[in-house]
């Protein structure tokens, strides 16, 4: 009862799915999206067994105009990767199309789904037992998809960049070693090593390269705040899950703290610093950050956190451990500062100006070198920097002693102004850096605090300070001087602007005074009496009243002349660089105005079609836009509503094709093939009329082969309409020209192997139609189209023409043998004879090369067992079970072919025995399986077998005596066979047949030797 209920519910769900799919194909807008969402929900969760059937319907919306529909398809692909990853080979290519979509919203959704699909694909590769070629196909598509997203990190759209960062984060996590992460987390170690297309070392190197790219993008000076915070989050997540990245991530965050991008506003700077603080607190809580605690602590202090606040966020067990080390007298080893000369010599590549500790120095330093002298402190240097006189003196000494005579060529490009110049934090950092440089010099504290004497002292110090490397990456005295120069320059600009403004104001005042003086000197005329005027209404100018309309004939003539001038200005437009604008005008005129204009443009194109074919294609696309309703021209340029746009497009396409083929110009004859290929391959839509004309061209001797090639290209290059184009190609397998027939069959087989299910059904339908012709009493009209006689009898050639296609398809779809048997039973004797000869080649090729059928057989390779050990094929098994009436001889011939090189299986022997007992009375049906019958059955059939043709009797004896196949064991030996022949009752077989059979045995002297003869003679005497 439950099974019946389940079956009815499945049927109901399938009917509902079909209804929704049909409605979605006709709907638009939100309704279409909702219907598609329902279909996807049912397929994924309620009726997943119907997923292979209706998956193509969902994927057909890849090129839909609606962005919401595309997003639904992307979500479908994402869910497929989660719930049914075995279908990834069918959907991964569609995701690549969405990544390269022109709509930003679709691209972002596709990148978002790609992160999940990438992870699920790796899990599928690890766990699946799918075909290796399918896994390699998915991996190649995934690699190309990964490269596309990697290039999108430089996209102009901010959202695409953000989604690309998150995708690359997933790639780095999945392609790097786990380093003790949780067992549930996937990493590079989980990938199998036995797959030839996966190189784990290359994947690890790729993840390292992507990580460096993310760090470089993070340190970019023109990054937006949104991308910056997304990249910060990504780097911190990578540091948490992959501790090997922790030092470089902390280094990058330190560089960011001291060198924020100059394009950020103050509010964005505050947001970035707040986000940075939160991420650092998260990192300091992570167990892997214990080695980087000094750097993290210094960073948090620079951001503004106090020591007490930092201690609160540090885990309790880590604080207790640190306290125990201090109590036991263990002091941390000395660390080198990033901005010190030692660290600078290590060649750091970052643009950091930070002063936090980066690398731990394991070497032991002397106390005198480890600490600065007690008379110079950071506070004393900071007090000196707050003194203007000391700073001016120090800058002057630096300019004299350290500045080169000429400005370096790269100084303008590399110099970056200090963003927080003059602030307390900047002065504090500068004091730390100066202290690191001068800590070896014996300077008294008092020399800094007194105003007058320190000038010379600091001058001497400045003269001894070495120049730092990477001037654009470190806060040096040169940058401080540049900042002072900028402020002085700004003051001078303000003073200049104020003085200029005052001078302009003074000049305006003088001009005004001069004008007033001139007005006073003018004589005042005597007043004249004024008469009040009547109000007059202003008459408006109406263009229609003062102009006459141009007659229609004149307008058409002027328009024609204008278009003609534009057509003849081809060289001038090319010289002026406006050829594309001219082409646009011509296509608009041709598609929007009178038939005379259309004819004018058409004749112009056909004058030199080879050089003007692009203009013809542009015109075709313009007509296609009108036909589909895509045009956006003004109302005056649009065709009238009563015009049929599809007819205009079809008419133009057919005119171009027919004129190219039928004009007798030598130029046209030489370039005809090229032009035909270009039009058919690049036209937006190939109409039925154009296909019919192409079908007609196959009958023309000069262009027949070209027309066949174009038909093949249409079927392969336009898959959505291939099932319509293939009908025009497959009909030529009945062509009277043998060369055309052979080329057509090869093309049809190629399309059959690469085409969709709809294309295969069309080809099989035509093959079965032509097969059915052989059962007719006379040849049909399709075979006599180009023959004069209407009452032509059947010939072997006509029979072969009808069988060519289905016999060519048989190695790739063996189920067609059932249709051959069905028609064979209804056909005449001549047709049966041709079928028996024609079927041998395909069946033998199927046995010799089974992989060809298994690769395209829709029943799947799992149903095909061994082919060389006599096992039955599914189609042959079905033919044995339900053999049509009249097809027994065909079945006998097939059994002969299947048992030529392999002994019959028990299943085959059982089926043949059953058919012989119930339906087939001809003893010849038993010959292929004689070696599989029992001794009793062979002896019972022997009287009938010896009555057959001597050639057949000899074949029977060869089988029984093991002469055909030495490896085949016979249930009867030569002695028993000879005794059985002598014991045959003459009433069952005439004596002459027995004598002939005995003579055949004696003819095999290698088998019936003297010893064998003595043996059966003795046994006969005993009977």
Coordinates of N, CA and C in Angstrom, one line a residue, residues 241-404:
X241 N 43.5 30.0 11.1 CA 43.3 28.6 10.6 C 44.7 28.0 10.1
X242 N 45.6 28.9 9.6 CA 46.9 28.4 9.1 C 47.9 29.3 9.8
X243 N 48.4 28.8 11.0 CA 49.3 29.6 11.8 C 50.6 29.9 11.1
X244 N 51.0 29.3 10.0 CA 52.3 29.6 9.4 C 52.2 31.0 8.8
X245 N 51.0 31.5 8.5 CA 50.8 32.9 8.0 C 50.8 33.9 9.1
X246 N 50.9 33.6 10.3 CA 50.7 34.5 11.4 C 51.7 35.6 11.4
X247 N 53.0 35.4 11.3 CA 54.0 36.5 11.3 C 53.8 37.5 10.2
X248 N 53.5 37.0 9.0 CA 53.4 37.9 7.8 C 52.1 38.7 8.0
X249 N 51.0 38.1 8.5 CA 49.8 38.8 8.7 C 50.0 40.0 9.7
X250 N 50.7 39.7 10.8 CA 50.9 40.7 11.8 C 51.8 41.8 11.3
X251 N 52.8 41.4 10.5 CA 53.6 42.4 9.8 C 52.8 43.3 8.9
X252 N 51.8 42.7 8.1 CA 51.0 43.5 7.2 C 50.1 44.5 8.0
X253 N 49.5 44.0 9.1 CA 48.7 44.8 9.9 C 49.5 46.0 10.6
X254 N 50.7 45.7 11.0 CA 51.5 46.8 11.5 C 51.9 47.8 10.4
X255 N 52.1 47.4 9.2 CA 52.4 48.3 8.1 C 51.1 49.2 7.9
X256 N 50.0 48.5 7.9 CA 48.7 49.3 7.7 C 48.5 50.3 8.8
X257 N 48.8 50.0 10.0 CA 48.6 51.0 11.1 C 49.4 52.2 10.9
X258 N 50.6 52.1 10.5 CA 51.5 53.3 10.3 C 51.4 53.9 9.0
X259 N 50.8 53.2 8.0 CA 50.7 53.8 6.6 C 49.3 53.5 6.0
X260 N 48.4 54.3 6.5 CA 47.0 54.1 6.0 C 47.0 54.8 4.6
X261 N 46.1 54.2 3.7 CA 46.0 54.8 2.4 C 45.6 56.3 2.5
X262 N 46.2 57.2 1.7 CA 45.9 58.6 1.7 C 44.5 58.9 1.2
X263 N 43.8 58.0 0.5 CA 42.5 58.3 -0.1 C 41.4 58.2 0.9
X264 N 41.6 57.7 2.1 CA 40.6 57.5 3.1 C 40.2 58.8 3.7
X265 N 38.9 59.0 4.0 CA 38.5 60.1 4.8 C 38.7 59.9 6.3
X266 N 38.4 60.9 7.1 CA 38.7 60.8 8.5 C 37.8 59.7 9.1
X267 N 36.5 59.7 8.7 CA 35.6 58.7 9.3 C 36.0 57.3 8.8
X268 N 36.5 57.2 7.6 CA 36.9 55.8 7.2 C 38.2 55.4 7.9
X269 N 39.1 56.4 8.2 CA 40.3 56.0 9.0 C 39.9 55.5 10.4
X270 N 38.9 56.2 11.0 CA 38.4 55.8 12.3 C 37.8 54.3 12.2
X271 N 37.1 54.1 11.2 CA 36.5 52.8 11.1 C 37.5 51.7 10.9
X272 N 38.5 52.0 10.0 CA 39.6 51.0 9.8 C 40.4 50.7 11.0
X273 N 40.7 51.8 11.8 CA 41.5 51.6 13.1 C 40.7 50.8 14.1
X274 N 39.4 51.1 14.2 CA 38.5 50.3 15.1 C 38.4 48.8 14.7
X275 N 38.3 48.6 13.4 CA 38.3 47.2 12.9 C 39.6 46.5 13.1
X276 N 40.7 47.3 12.9 CA 42.1 46.7 13.2 C 42.2 46.3 14.6
X277 N 41.7 47.2 15.5 CA 41.8 46.9 17.0 C 41.1 45.6 17.3
X278 N 39.9 45.4 16.7 CA 39.1 44.3 17.0 C 39.8 43.0 16.5
X279 N 40.4 43.1 15.3 CA 41.1 41.9 14.7 C 42.3 41.5 15.5
X280 N 43.0 42.5 16.0 CA 44.2 42.3 16.8 C 43.8 41.6 18.1
X281 N 42.7 42.0 18.7 CA 42.3 41.4 20.0 C 41.9 40.0 19.7
X282 N 41.3 39.7 18.5 CA 40.9 38.3 18.2 C 42.2 37.5 18.0
X283 N 43.2 38.0 17.4 CA 44.4 37.3 17.2 C 45.2 37.0 18.5
X284 N 45.2 38.0 19.4 CA 45.9 37.8 20.6 C 45.3 36.7 21.5
X285 N 44.0 36.4 21.3 CA 43.4 35.4 22.0 C 43.6 34.0 21.4
X286 N 44.2 34.0 20.2 CA 44.4 32.7 19.5 C 45.6 32.0 20.1
X287 N 45.6 30.7 20.2 CA 46.7 30.0 20.8 C 48.0 30.1 20.0
X288 N 47.9 30.2 18.7 CA 49.1 30.3 17.8 C 49.8 31.6 17.9
X289 N 49.2 32.6 18.6 CA 49.8 33.9 18.6 C 50.8 34.1 19.8
X290 N 51.1 33.0 20.5 CA 51.9 33.2 21.7 C 53.3 33.6 21.4
X291 N 53.8 33.2 20.2 CA 55.2 33.6 19.8 C 55.2 35.1 19.3
X292 N 54.0 35.6 18.9 CA 54.0 37.0 18.4 C 53.4 37.9 19.4
X293 N 53.4 37.6 20.7 CA 52.8 38.4 21.7 C 53.4 39.8 21.8
X294 N 54.8 39.9 21.8 CA 55.4 41.3 21.8 C 54.9 42.2 20.7
X295 N 54.9 41.7 19.5 CA 54.4 42.5 18.4 C 53.0 42.9 18.5
X296 N 52.1 42.0 18.9 CA 50.7 42.3 19.0 C 50.5 43.3 20.2
X297 N 51.2 43.1 21.3 CA 51.1 44.1 22.4 C 51.5 45.5 22.0
X298 N 52.6 45.6 21.2 CA 53.1 46.9 20.8 C 52.1 47.5 19.9
X299 N 51.5 46.7 19.0 CA 50.5 47.3 18.0 C 49.3 47.8 18.8
X300 N 48.8 47.1 19.7 CA 47.7 47.5 20.5 C 48.0 48.8 21.3
X301 N 49.2 48.9 21.8 CA 49.6 50.1 22.6 C 49.6 51.3 21.6
X302 N 50.2 51.1 20.4 CA 50.2 52.2 19.4 C 48.8 52.6 19.0
X303 N 47.9 51.7 19.0 CA 46.5 52.0 18.6 C 45.9 52.8 19.7
X304 N 46.3 52.6 21.0 CA 45.7 53.4 22.0 C 45.2 52.7 23.2
X305 N 45.4 51.4 23.2 CA 45.0 50.6 24.4 C 46.1 50.7 25.5
X306 N 45.6 50.6 26.7 CA 46.5 50.6 27.8 C 47.0 49.2 28.2
X307 N 48.0 49.1 29.0 CA 48.5 47.8 29.4 C 47.4 47.0 30.1
X308 N 46.7 47.7 31.0 CA 45.6 47.0 31.7 C 44.6 46.4 30.8
X309 N 44.2 47.2 29.8 CA 43.2 46.7 28.8 C 43.7 45.5 28.0
X310 N 45.0 45.5 27.7 CA 45.6 44.4 26.9 C 45.6 43.2 27.8
X311 N 45.9 43.3 29.1 CA 46.0 42.2 30.0 C 44.6 41.5 30.1
X312 N 43.6 42.3 30.0 CA 42.2 41.8 30.2 C 41.9 40.9 29.0
X313 N 42.3 41.2 27.8 CA 41.9 40.4 26.7 C 42.9 39.2 26.5
X314 N 44.1 39.2 27.1 CA 44.9 38.0 27.0 C 44.3 36.9 27.8
X315 N 44.3 35.7 27.3 CA 43.7 34.5 28.1 C 44.4 34.4 29.4
X316 N 43.6 33.9 30.4 CA 44.1 33.8 31.8 C 45.3 32.9 31.9
X317 N 45.2 31.7 31.2 CA 46.3 30.7 31.3 C 47.6 31.3 30.8
X318 N 47.5 32.1 29.7 CA 48.7 32.7 29.2 C 49.3 33.7 30.1
X319 N 48.5 34.5 30.8 CA 49.0 35.5 31.8 C 49.7 34.8 32.9
X320 N 49.1 33.7 33.4 CA 49.7 32.9 34.5 C 51.0 32.3 34.1
X321 N 51.1 31.9 32.9 CA 52.3 31.3 32.4 C 53.4 32.4 32.3
X322 N 53.1 33.5 31.9 CA 54.0 34.6 31.8 C 54.5 35.1 33.2
X323 N 53.5 35.1 34.1 CA 53.9 35.5 35.5 C 54.8 34.5 36.1
X324 N 54.6 33.2 35.8 CA 55.5 32.2 36.4 C 56.9 32.3 35.8
X325 N 57.0 32.7 34.5 CA 58.4 32.9 34.0 C 59.1 34.1 34.6
X326 N 58.3 35.1 34.9 CA 59.0 36.3 35.5 C 59.4 36.0 36.9
X327 N 58.6 35.2 37.7 CA 59.0 34.9 39.1 C 60.2 34.0 39.1
X328 N 60.3 33.1 38.1 CA 61.5 32.2 38.1 C 62.7 32.8 37.6
X329 N 62.6 34.1 37.2 CA 63.8 34.8 36.7 C 64.0 34.7 35.2
X330 N 63.1 34.1 34.5 CA 63.3 34.0 33.0 C 62.9 35.2 32.4
X331 N 63.8 35.9 31.7 CA 63.5 37.1 31.0 C 63.5 36.9 29.5
X332 N 62.6 37.5 28.8 CA 62.5 37.3 27.4 C 63.8 37.8 26.7
X333 N 64.2 37.1 25.7 CA 65.4 37.4 24.9 C 65.2 38.7 24.2
X334 N 66.3 39.4 23.9 CA 66.2 40.7 23.2 C 65.6 40.5 21.8
X335 N 64.9 41.5 21.3 CA 64.3 41.5 20.0 C 64.7 42.7 19.3
X336 N 64.8 42.6 18.0 CA 65.3 43.7 17.2 C 64.1 44.5 16.7
X337 N 64.2 45.8 16.7 CA 63.1 46.6 16.2 C 63.1 46.7 14.7
X338 N 61.9 46.8 14.1 CA 61.8 46.8 12.7 C 62.5 48.0 12.1
X339 N 62.4 49.2 12.8 CA 63.0 50.4 12.3 C 64.4 50.6 12.7
X340 N 65.1 49.6 13.3 CA 66.5 49.7 13.7 C 67.3 49.4 12.5
X341 N 68.6 49.8 12.5 CA 69.5 49.5 11.4 C 69.7 48.0 11.2
X342 N 69.6 47.2 12.3 CA 69.8 45.8 12.1 C 68.6 45.2 11.3
X343 N 67.4 45.5 11.6 CA 66.3 45.0 10.9 C 66.2 45.5 9.5
X344 N 66.7 46.7 9.3 CA 66.6 47.3 8.0 C 67.6 46.6 7.0
X345 N 68.6 46.1 7.6 CA 69.6 45.4 6.8 C 69.1 44.0 6.3
X346 N 68.0 43.6 6.9 CA 67.5 42.2 6.5 C 66.6 42.3 5.3
X347 N 66.4 43.5 4.7 CA 65.7 43.6 3.5 C 64.3 43.5 3.6
X348 N 63.6 44.1 4.5 CA 62.1 44.0 4.6 C 61.5 44.6 3.4
X349 N 60.5 43.9 2.8 CA 59.8 44.4 1.6 C 58.6 45.2 1.9
X350 N 58.2 45.3 3.1 CA 57.0 46.0 3.4 C 57.2 47.5 3.4
X351 N 56.1 48.3 3.4 CA 56.2 49.7 3.4 C 56.0 50.2 4.8
X352 N 56.4 49.5 5.8 CA 56.1 49.8 7.2 C 56.9 51.0 7.7
X353 N 56.3 51.8 8.5 CA 57.0 52.8 9.3 C 56.8 52.6 10.7
X354 N 56.4 51.4 11.1 CA 56.1 51.0 12.5 C 57.3 50.9 13.3
X355 N 57.1 50.9 14.6 CA 58.3 50.7 15.5 C 58.1 49.6 16.4
X356 N 57.2 48.6 16.1 CA 57.0 47.5 16.9 C 58.0 46.4 16.6
X357 N 58.2 45.5 17.6 CA 59.2 44.5 17.5 C 58.7 43.4 16.6
X358 N 59.6 42.9 15.7 CA 59.1 42.0 14.7 C 59.7 40.6 14.8
X359 N 61.0 40.5 14.8 CA 61.7 39.2 14.8 C 62.5 39.1 16.1
X360 N 62.5 37.9 16.6 CA 63.2 37.6 17.8 C 64.7 37.2 17.5
X361 N 65.6 37.9 18.2 CA 67.0 37.7 18.0 C 67.4 36.6 19.0
X362 N 67.9 35.5 18.5 CA 68.3 34.4 19.4 C 69.7 34.5 19.9
X363 N 70.5 35.5 19.3 CA 71.8 35.6 19.7 C 71.9 36.5 21.0
X364 N 72.9 36.3 21.7 CA 73.1 37.0 23.0 C 73.9 38.2 22.8
X365 N 73.4 39.4 23.2 CA 74.1 40.7 23.0 C 74.7 41.1 24.3
X366 N 75.7 41.9 24.3 CA 76.3 42.5 25.5 C 75.4 43.5 26.1
X367 N 75.4 43.6 27.4 CA 74.5 44.6 28.0 C 74.8 46.0 27.6
X368 N 76.1 46.3 27.3 CA 76.4 47.7 26.9 C 75.8 48.0 25.5
X369 N 75.6 47.0 24.6 CA 75.0 47.2 23.3 C 73.5 47.1 23.3
X370 N 73.0 46.4 24.3 CA 71.5 46.2 24.4 C 70.8 47.4 24.8
X371 N 71.3 48.2 25.7 CA 70.5 49.3 26.3 C 71.2 50.6 25.9
X372 N 70.4 51.7 25.7 CA 70.9 53.0 25.5 C 71.5 53.6 26.7
X373 N 72.4 54.6 26.6 CA 73.0 55.2 27.7 C 72.0 55.9 28.6
X374 N 72.2 55.9 29.9 CA 71.1 56.5 30.8 C 71.0 58.0 30.6
X375 N 71.9 58.7 30.1 CA 71.7 60.1 30.0 C 70.9 60.6 28.8
X376 N 70.5 59.7 27.9 CA 69.7 60.0 26.7 C 68.4 59.1 26.8
X377 N 67.3 59.8 26.9 CA 66.0 59.0 27.0 C 65.1 59.5 25.9
X378 N 64.0 58.7 25.8 CA 63.0 59.1 24.8 C 62.4 60.4 25.1
X379 N 62.2 60.7 26.4 CA 61.5 61.9 26.8 C 62.4 63.1 26.5
X380 N 63.7 63.0 26.7 CA 64.6 64.1 26.4 C 64.6 64.4 24.9
X381 N 64.6 63.4 24.1 CA 64.6 63.6 22.6 C 63.3 64.3 22.2
X382 N 62.2 63.8 22.9 CA 60.8 64.4 22.6 C 60.8 65.8 23.0
X383 N 61.4 66.2 24.1 CA 61.4 67.6 24.5 C 62.2 68.4 23.5
X384 N 63.3 67.8 23.0 CA 64.1 68.6 22.0 C 63.3 68.8 20.7
X385 N 62.4 67.8 20.3 CA 61.6 68.0 19.1 C 60.5 69.0 19.3
X386 N 60.1 69.2 20.5 CA 59.1 70.2 20.8 C 59.7 71.6 20.8
X387 N 61.0 71.7 20.8 CA 61.7 73.0 20.8 C 61.9 73.4 19.4
X388 N 61.4 74.5 18.9 CA 61.5 74.9 17.5 C 62.9 75.2 17.1
X389 N 63.6 75.9 17.9 CA 65.0 76.2 17.6 C 65.9 75.0 17.4
X390 N 65.7 74.0 18.3 CA 66.5 72.8 18.1 C 66.1 72.1 16.8
X391 N 64.8 72.0 16.5 CA 64.4 71.3 15.3 C 65.0 72.0 14.0
X392 N 64.9 73.4 14.0 CA 65.4 74.1 12.9 C 66.9 73.9 12.7
X393 N 67.7 73.9 13.8 CA 69.1 73.7 13.8 C 69.4 72.3 13.3
X394 N 68.6 71.3 13.8 CA 68.8 69.9 13.3 C 68.6 69.7 11.8
X395 N 67.5 70.4 11.4 CA 67.1 70.3 10.0 C 68.2 70.9 9.1
X396 N 68.6 72.1 9.5 CA 69.7 72.8 8.8 C 70.9 71.9 8.6
X397 N 71.4 71.3 9.7 CA 72.5 70.5 9.7 C 72.3 69.3 8.7
X398 N 71.1 68.7 8.8 CA 70.9 67.6 7.9 C 70.9 68.0 6.4
X399 N 70.3 69.2 6.1 CA 70.3 69.7 4.7 C 71.7 69.9 4.2
X400 N 72.6 70.4 5.1 CA 74.0 70.7 4.7 C 74.8 69.4 4.5
X401 N 74.7 68.5 5.4 CA 75.6 67.4 5.5 C 75.1 66.1 4.7
X402 N 73.7 65.9 4.7 CA 73.2 64.6 4.2 C 72.4 64.7 2.9
X403 N 72.0 65.9 2.5 CA 71.2 66.1 1.3 C 72.1 66.0 0.0
X404 N 71.8 65.2 -1.0 CA 72.6 65.2 -2.2 C 72.5 66.4 -3.0

